[in-house]
Structure formats: structure tokens, C-alpha cells
PDB file of C-alpha atoms in Angstrom:
ATOM      1  CA  MET A   1       5.088  22.861 -17.208  1.00 46.00           C
ATOM      2  CA  THR A   2       5.122  24.022 -13.639  1.00 48.00           C
ATOM      3  CA  LEU A   3       7.655  26.327 -12.188  1.00 41.00           C
ATOM      4  CA  THR A   4       9.476  25.659  -8.972  1.00 51.00           C
ATOM      5  CA  ASP A   5       9.703  28.261  -6.133  1.00 50.00           C
ATOM      6  CA  ASP A   6      13.383  28.911  -7.077  1.00 46.00           C
ATOM      7  CA  GLU A   7      12.461  29.804 -10.527  1.00 45.00           C
ATOM      8  CA  ILE A   8       9.674  32.092  -9.530  1.00 48.00           C
ATOM      9  CA  ASP A   9      11.303  33.961  -6.512  1.00 60.00           C
ATOM     10  CA  GLY A  10      15.003  33.860  -6.869  1.00 73.00           C
ATOM     11  CA  ILE A  11      18.135  34.109  -8.920  1.00 88.00           C
ATOM     12  CA  LYS A  12      19.886  30.885  -8.722  1.00 92.00           C
ATOM     13  CA  ALA A  13      23.334  32.523  -8.842  1.00 93.00           C
ATOM     14  CA  TYR A  14      22.587  34.068  -5.384  1.00 94.00           C
ATOM     15  CA  ILE A  15      23.028  32.185  -2.239  1.00 92.00           C
ATOM     16  CA  PRO A  16      19.593  31.723  -0.412  1.00 91.00           C
ATOM     17  CA  ARG A  17      20.334  34.334   2.076  1.00 92.00           C
ATOM     18  CA  LEU A  18      20.869  36.897  -0.492  1.00 92.00           C
ATOM     19  CA  CYS A  19      17.439  36.129  -2.084  1.00 90.00           C
ATOM     20  CA  ILE A  20      15.675  37.556   1.109  1.00 88.00           C
ATOM     21  CA  ALA A  21      14.966  41.156   0.803  1.00 91.00           C
ATOM     22  CA  ARG A  22      13.006  43.456   3.032  1.00 93.00           C
ATOM     23  CA  TRP A  23      11.369  45.750   0.552  1.00 95.00           C
ATOM     24  CA  PRO A  24      10.947  49.342   1.866  1.00 96.00           C
ATOM     25  CA  LYS A  25       7.244  50.484   2.116  1.00 95.00           C
ATOM     26  CA  GLY A  26       6.293  52.160  -1.043  1.00 94.00           C
ATOM     27  CA  PHE A  27       9.499  51.298  -2.773  1.00 95.00           C
ATOM     28  CA  LYS A  28       9.498  53.127  -6.123  1.00 96.00           C
ATOM     29  CA  PRO A  29      13.091  54.018  -7.166  1.00 95.00           C
ATOM     30  CA  VAL A  30      13.570  56.814  -9.706  1.00 94.00           C
ATOM     31  CA  PRO A  31      13.752  55.403 -13.307  1.00 93.00           C
ATOM     32  CA  ILE A  32      17.268  54.806 -14.563  1.00 94.00           C
ATOM     33  CA  GLU A  33      18.604  53.599 -17.927  1.00 95.00           C
ATOM     34  CA  LYS A  34      18.797  49.920 -18.096  1.00 96.00           C
ATOM     35  CA  TYR A  35      22.291  48.472 -18.061  1.00 96.00           C
ATOM     36  CA  ASP A  36      23.207  47.255 -21.600  1.00 93.00           C
ATOM     37  CA  GLY A  37      26.941  46.430 -21.070  1.00 92.00           C
ATOM     38  CA  GLN A  38      28.067  49.270 -23.320  1.00 89.00           C
ATOM     39  CA  THR A  39      28.553  51.761 -20.535  1.00 90.00           C
ATOM     40  CA  ASN A  40      30.905  51.842 -17.881  1.00 91.00           C
ATOM     41  CA  PRO A  41      29.629  49.155 -15.185  1.00 95.00           C
ATOM     42  CA  ARG A  42      31.251  51.158 -12.253  1.00 94.00           C
ATOM     43  CA  GLU A  43      29.509  54.253 -13.254  1.00 93.00           C
ATOM     44  CA  TRP A  44      26.225  52.539 -13.821  1.00 96.00           C
ATOM     45  CA  LEU A  45      26.391  50.789 -10.496  1.00 97.00           C
ATOM     46  CA  GLN A  46      27.224  54.077  -8.704  1.00 97.00           C
ATOM     47  CA  LEU A  47      23.975  55.519 -10.257  1.00 97.00           C
ATOM     48  CA  TYR A  48      21.944  52.415  -9.332  1.00 98.00           C
ATOM     49  CA  ASN A  49      23.267  52.397  -5.840  1.00 97.00           C
ATOM     50  CA  THR A  50      22.152  55.973  -5.387  1.00 97.00           C
ATOM     51  CA  ALA A  51      18.674  55.331  -6.873  1.00 97.00           C
ATOM     52  CA  ILE A  52      17.995  52.266  -4.641  1.00 97.00           C
ATOM     53  CA  ARG A  53      19.548  53.683  -1.474  1.00 97.00           C
ATOM     54  CA  SER A  54      17.530  57.056  -1.934  1.00 96.00           C
ATOM     55  CA  VAL A  55      14.279  55.094  -1.432  1.00 97.00           C
ATOM     56  CA  GLY A  56      15.408  53.119   1.557  1.00 96.00           C
ATOM     57  CA  GLY A  57      16.930  49.986  -0.222  1.00 96.00           C
ATOM     58  CA  ASP A  58      19.705  48.058   1.227  1.00 97.00           C
ATOM     59  CA  SER A  59      22.263  45.614  -0.394  1.00 96.00           C
ATOM     60  CA  TYR A  60      19.769  42.804  -0.335  1.00 96.00           C
ATOM     61  CA  VAL A  61      17.062  45.087  -2.140  1.00 97.00           C
ATOM     62  CA  MET A  62      19.726  46.107  -4.669  1.00 97.00           C
ATOM     63  CA  ALA A  63      20.614  42.538  -5.507  1.00 96.00           C
ATOM     64  CA  ASN A  64      17.171  41.467  -6.028  1.00 96.00           C
ATOM     65  CA  TYR A  65      15.990  44.537  -7.840  1.00 96.00           C
ATOM     66  CA  LEU A  66      18.883  44.492 -10.220  1.00 97.00           C
ATOM     67  CA  PRO A  67      17.309  42.228 -12.938  1.00 96.00           C
ATOM     68  CA  VAL A  68      14.639  44.849 -13.440  1.00 96.00           C
ATOM     69  CA  CYS A  69      17.315  47.197 -14.364  1.00 97.00           C
ATOM     70  CA  LEU A  70      19.308  45.036 -16.753  1.00 97.00           C
ATOM     71  CA  ASN A  71      18.530  44.759 -20.589  1.00 95.00           C
ATOM     72  CA  PRO A  72      17.770  41.263 -21.850  1.00 95.00           C
ATOM     73  CA  ALA A  73      21.478  40.409 -22.792  1.00 92.00           C
ATOM     74  CA  VAL A  74      22.856  41.288 -19.549  1.00 94.00           C
ATOM     75  CA  ARG A  75      19.917  39.430 -17.658  1.00 94.00           C
ATOM     76  CA  ILE A  76      21.104  36.377 -19.574  1.00 94.00           C
ATOM     77  CA  TRP A  77      24.542  36.883 -18.225  1.00 95.00           C
ATOM     78  CA  LEU A  78      23.249  36.925 -14.663  1.00 95.00           C
ATOM     79  CA  LYS A  79      20.826  33.932 -15.353  1.00 93.00           C
ATOM     80  CA  TYR A  80      23.654  31.742 -16.487  1.00 93.00           C
ATOM     81  CA  LEU A  81      26.085  32.406 -13.610  1.00 94.00           C
ATOM     82  CA  LEU A  82      27.024  29.330 -11.509  1.00 94.00           C
ATOM     83  CA  GLU A  83      24.275  28.398  -8.952  1.00 93.00           C
ATOM     84  CA  GLU A  84      25.004  30.025  -5.701  1.00 94.00           C
ATOM     85  CA  SER A  85      28.100  31.726  -6.936  1.00 96.00           C
ATOM     86  CA  ILE A  86      27.138  35.237  -5.676  1.00 95.00           C
ATOM     87  CA  ILE A  87      27.370  35.579  -1.850  1.00 96.00           C
ATOM     88  CA  SER A  88      26.789  39.338  -1.540  1.00 96.00           C
ATOM     89  CA  TRP A  89      25.913  42.524  -3.264  1.00 97.00           C
ATOM     90  CA  GLY A  90      29.665  43.397  -3.289  1.00 96.00           C
ATOM     91  CA  ASP A  91      30.450  40.150  -4.834  1.00 96.00           C
ATOM     92  CA  LEU A  92      27.822  40.690  -7.597  1.00 97.00           C
ATOM     93  CA  ASN A  93      29.174  44.150  -8.206  1.00 96.00           C
ATOM     94  CA  ARG A  94      32.767  42.801  -8.691  1.00 96.00           C
ATOM     95  CA  LYS A  95      31.618  40.008 -11.076  1.00 96.00           C
ATOM     96  CA  LEU A  96      29.424  42.526 -13.178  1.00 96.00           C
ATOM     97  CA  ILE A  97      32.420  44.953 -13.316  1.00 95.00           C
ATOM     98  CA  GLU A  98      34.746  42.136 -14.383  1.00 94.00           C
ATOM     99  CA  SER A  99      32.494  40.679 -17.036  1.00 93.00           C
ATOM    100  CA  PHE A 100      31.555  44.120 -18.609  1.00 92.00           C
ATOM    101  CA  GLN A 101      34.434  46.475 -18.111  1.00 86.00           C
ATOM    102  CA  ALA A 102      36.130  45.301 -21.291  1.00 81.00           C
ATOM    103  CA  THR A 103      32.909  45.748 -23.439  1.00 77.00           C
ATOM    104  CA  CYS A 104      31.968  49.152 -22.421  1.00 72.00           C
ATOM    105  CA  ASN A 105      32.672  52.331 -24.591  1.00 64.00           C
ATOM    106  CA  ARG A 106      35.618  54.109 -23.458  1.00 66.00           C
ATOM    107  CA  PRO A 107      36.263  57.826 -23.759  1.00 66.00           C
ATOM    108  CA  GLY A 108      38.944  58.760 -26.255  1.00 70.00           C
ATOM    109  CA  ASN A 109      42.306  60.435 -25.861  1.00 69.00           C
ATOM    110  CA  HIS A 110      44.026  63.389 -27.121  1.00 67.00           C
ATOM    111  CA  PHE A 111      45.008  61.517 -30.321  1.00 73.00           C
ATOM    112  CA  ASP A 112      41.396  61.487 -31.342  1.00 73.00           C
ATOM    113  CA  LEU A 113      41.464  65.196 -31.543  1.00 75.00           C
ATOM    114  CA  THR A 114      44.407  65.189 -33.866  1.00 76.00           C
ATOM    115  CA  ARG A 115      42.335  63.038 -36.174  1.00 81.00           C
ATOM    116  CA  ILE A 116      39.736  65.664 -36.841  1.00 78.00           C
ATOM    117  CA  LYS A 117      40.541  67.708 -39.857  1.00 85.00           C
ATOM    118  CA  GLN A 118      38.502  70.384 -41.628  1.00 83.00           C
ATOM    119  CA  LYS A 119      37.372  69.198 -44.994  1.00 86.00           C
ATOM    120  CA  THR A 120      38.117  71.244 -48.041  1.00 89.00           C
ATOM    121  CA  ASP A 121      34.567  72.648 -48.482  1.00 90.00           C
ATOM    122  CA  GLU A 122      33.571  72.381 -44.727  1.00 86.00           C
ATOM    123  CA  PRO A 123      32.601  75.671 -43.016  1.00 85.00           C
ATOM    124  CA  LEU A 124      34.930  76.699 -40.182  1.00 85.00           C
ATOM    125  CA  ARG A 125      31.883  76.825 -37.846  1.00 88.00           C
ATOM    126  CA  ASP A 126      31.041  73.175 -38.505  1.00 85.00           C
ATOM    127  CA  TYR A 127      34.790  71.963 -37.923  1.00 84.00           C
ATOM    128  CA  ILE A 128      35.004  73.947 -34.717  1.00 83.00           C
ATOM    129  CA  LYS A 129      31.614  72.408 -33.572  1.00 87.00           C
ATOM    130  CA  GLN A 130      32.853  68.850 -34.443  1.00 83.00           C
ATOM    131  CA  PHE A 131      36.246  69.576 -32.630  1.00 79.00           C
ATOM    132  CA  CYS A 132      34.585  70.990 -29.533  1.00 82.00           C
ATOM    133  CA  THR A 133      32.065  68.233 -29.342  1.00 80.00           C
ATOM    134  CA  LYS A 134      35.077  65.587 -29.415  1.00 78.00           C
ATOM    135  CA  LYS A 135      36.815  67.565 -26.921  1.00 78.00           C
ATOM    136  CA  THR A 136      33.994  67.362 -24.460  1.00 78.00           C
ATOM    137  CA  GLU A 137      33.956  63.592 -24.698  1.00 76.00           C
ATOM    138  CA  ILE A 138      37.609  63.249 -23.674  1.00 76.00           C
ATOM    139  CA  PRO A 139      38.512  63.698 -19.973  1.00 75.00           C
ATOM    140  CA  ASN A 140      41.757  65.465 -18.693  1.00 78.00           C
ATOM    141  CA  VAL A 141      43.295  66.715 -21.933  1.00 76.00           C
ATOM    142  CA  PRO A 142      45.780  69.292 -21.173  1.00 76.00           C
ATOM    143  CA  ASP A 143      45.154  72.761 -22.827  1.00 76.00           C
ATOM    144  CA  GLN A 144      48.613  72.570 -24.743  1.00 81.00           C
ATOM    145  CA  GLN A 145      47.554  69.234 -26.258  1.00 77.00           C
ATOM    146  CA  ILE A 146      44.111  70.691 -27.291  1.00 74.00           C
ATOM    147  CA  ILE A 147      45.916  73.732 -28.890  1.00 75.00           C
ATOM    148  CA  VAL A 148      48.347  71.579 -30.799  1.00 77.00           C
ATOM    149  CA  ALA A 149      45.550  69.291 -32.166  1.00 74.00           C
ATOM    150  CA  PHE A 150      43.490  72.183 -33.342  1.00 79.00           C
TER     151      PHE A 150
END
């Protein structure tokens, strides 16, 4: 079986113009965790953007290097997008966010704190540690709600 140039050089979902990247000399982005669809795609893309831009990459480089930073399940998503359905890096960002926003783990809310109860024979120190750990995972909880939950 022989591979065509398209199968070797490009992502079928990209329009041909998007597949042409000018790779910066010595391109070597800092390693980042591969995107797995479980984390917030907006946050991951922000980190990815920073990593690629910090070594001189532009939107074309970001689009073409992206598959290297995706885990296999997310690469399959990219592979099976409609042919030439991605016209820009911004377009790819929007589609990735739309596809994975619902599957990512979300931070909890103040009600999660109320569910933490000290067990009968649990040391107070362990209970406080568990409560404080959960509290750090929940953004923007007013002090009053934290006190009520404790």
C-alpha cells in the first residue's frame, strides 16, 4: 500500500493553504501535556498557544503541530473532520472547543463543600485536610459559604 502526499504531509480537514507552515529555525516548543479531552479546551489551547508562540510559531505552525500534542482519541476526532472543513487556526480552535467543552472535567461549586462530612472515627486533621483540598478546587466561593459549609 502506498501513501499519497496528502496522507503523508497534511491533515485532510485543513484547506491546502493552512497546511503550509514556515517552521521557525530550531523549532522546539517546551513540552506540554497532550490534550486528552478531559481538561478545559480553552485553558489547554491558551497554554498551547503560549508554548508555540514562545518559540516563534505562528497560526500555521500551531495548526500543523497540533496533532503532535493530542492524545490518540483526540487525534481521531481531528482525522475524521470533514475534508477541507478547517479554514484557519481560529476555526480549528472554535471546533475543538465546541467538540470538547462538554466532555471536560468542571470545577465544583460550594454545594460540593457541604457534602464533605467528618466521619465518626475520622481525625479532625484529616477532615480539615479533605475540606481544604476540595475548597482549593472550587473557584470564587465566598467566605460566608465556606464557613457555612464547614
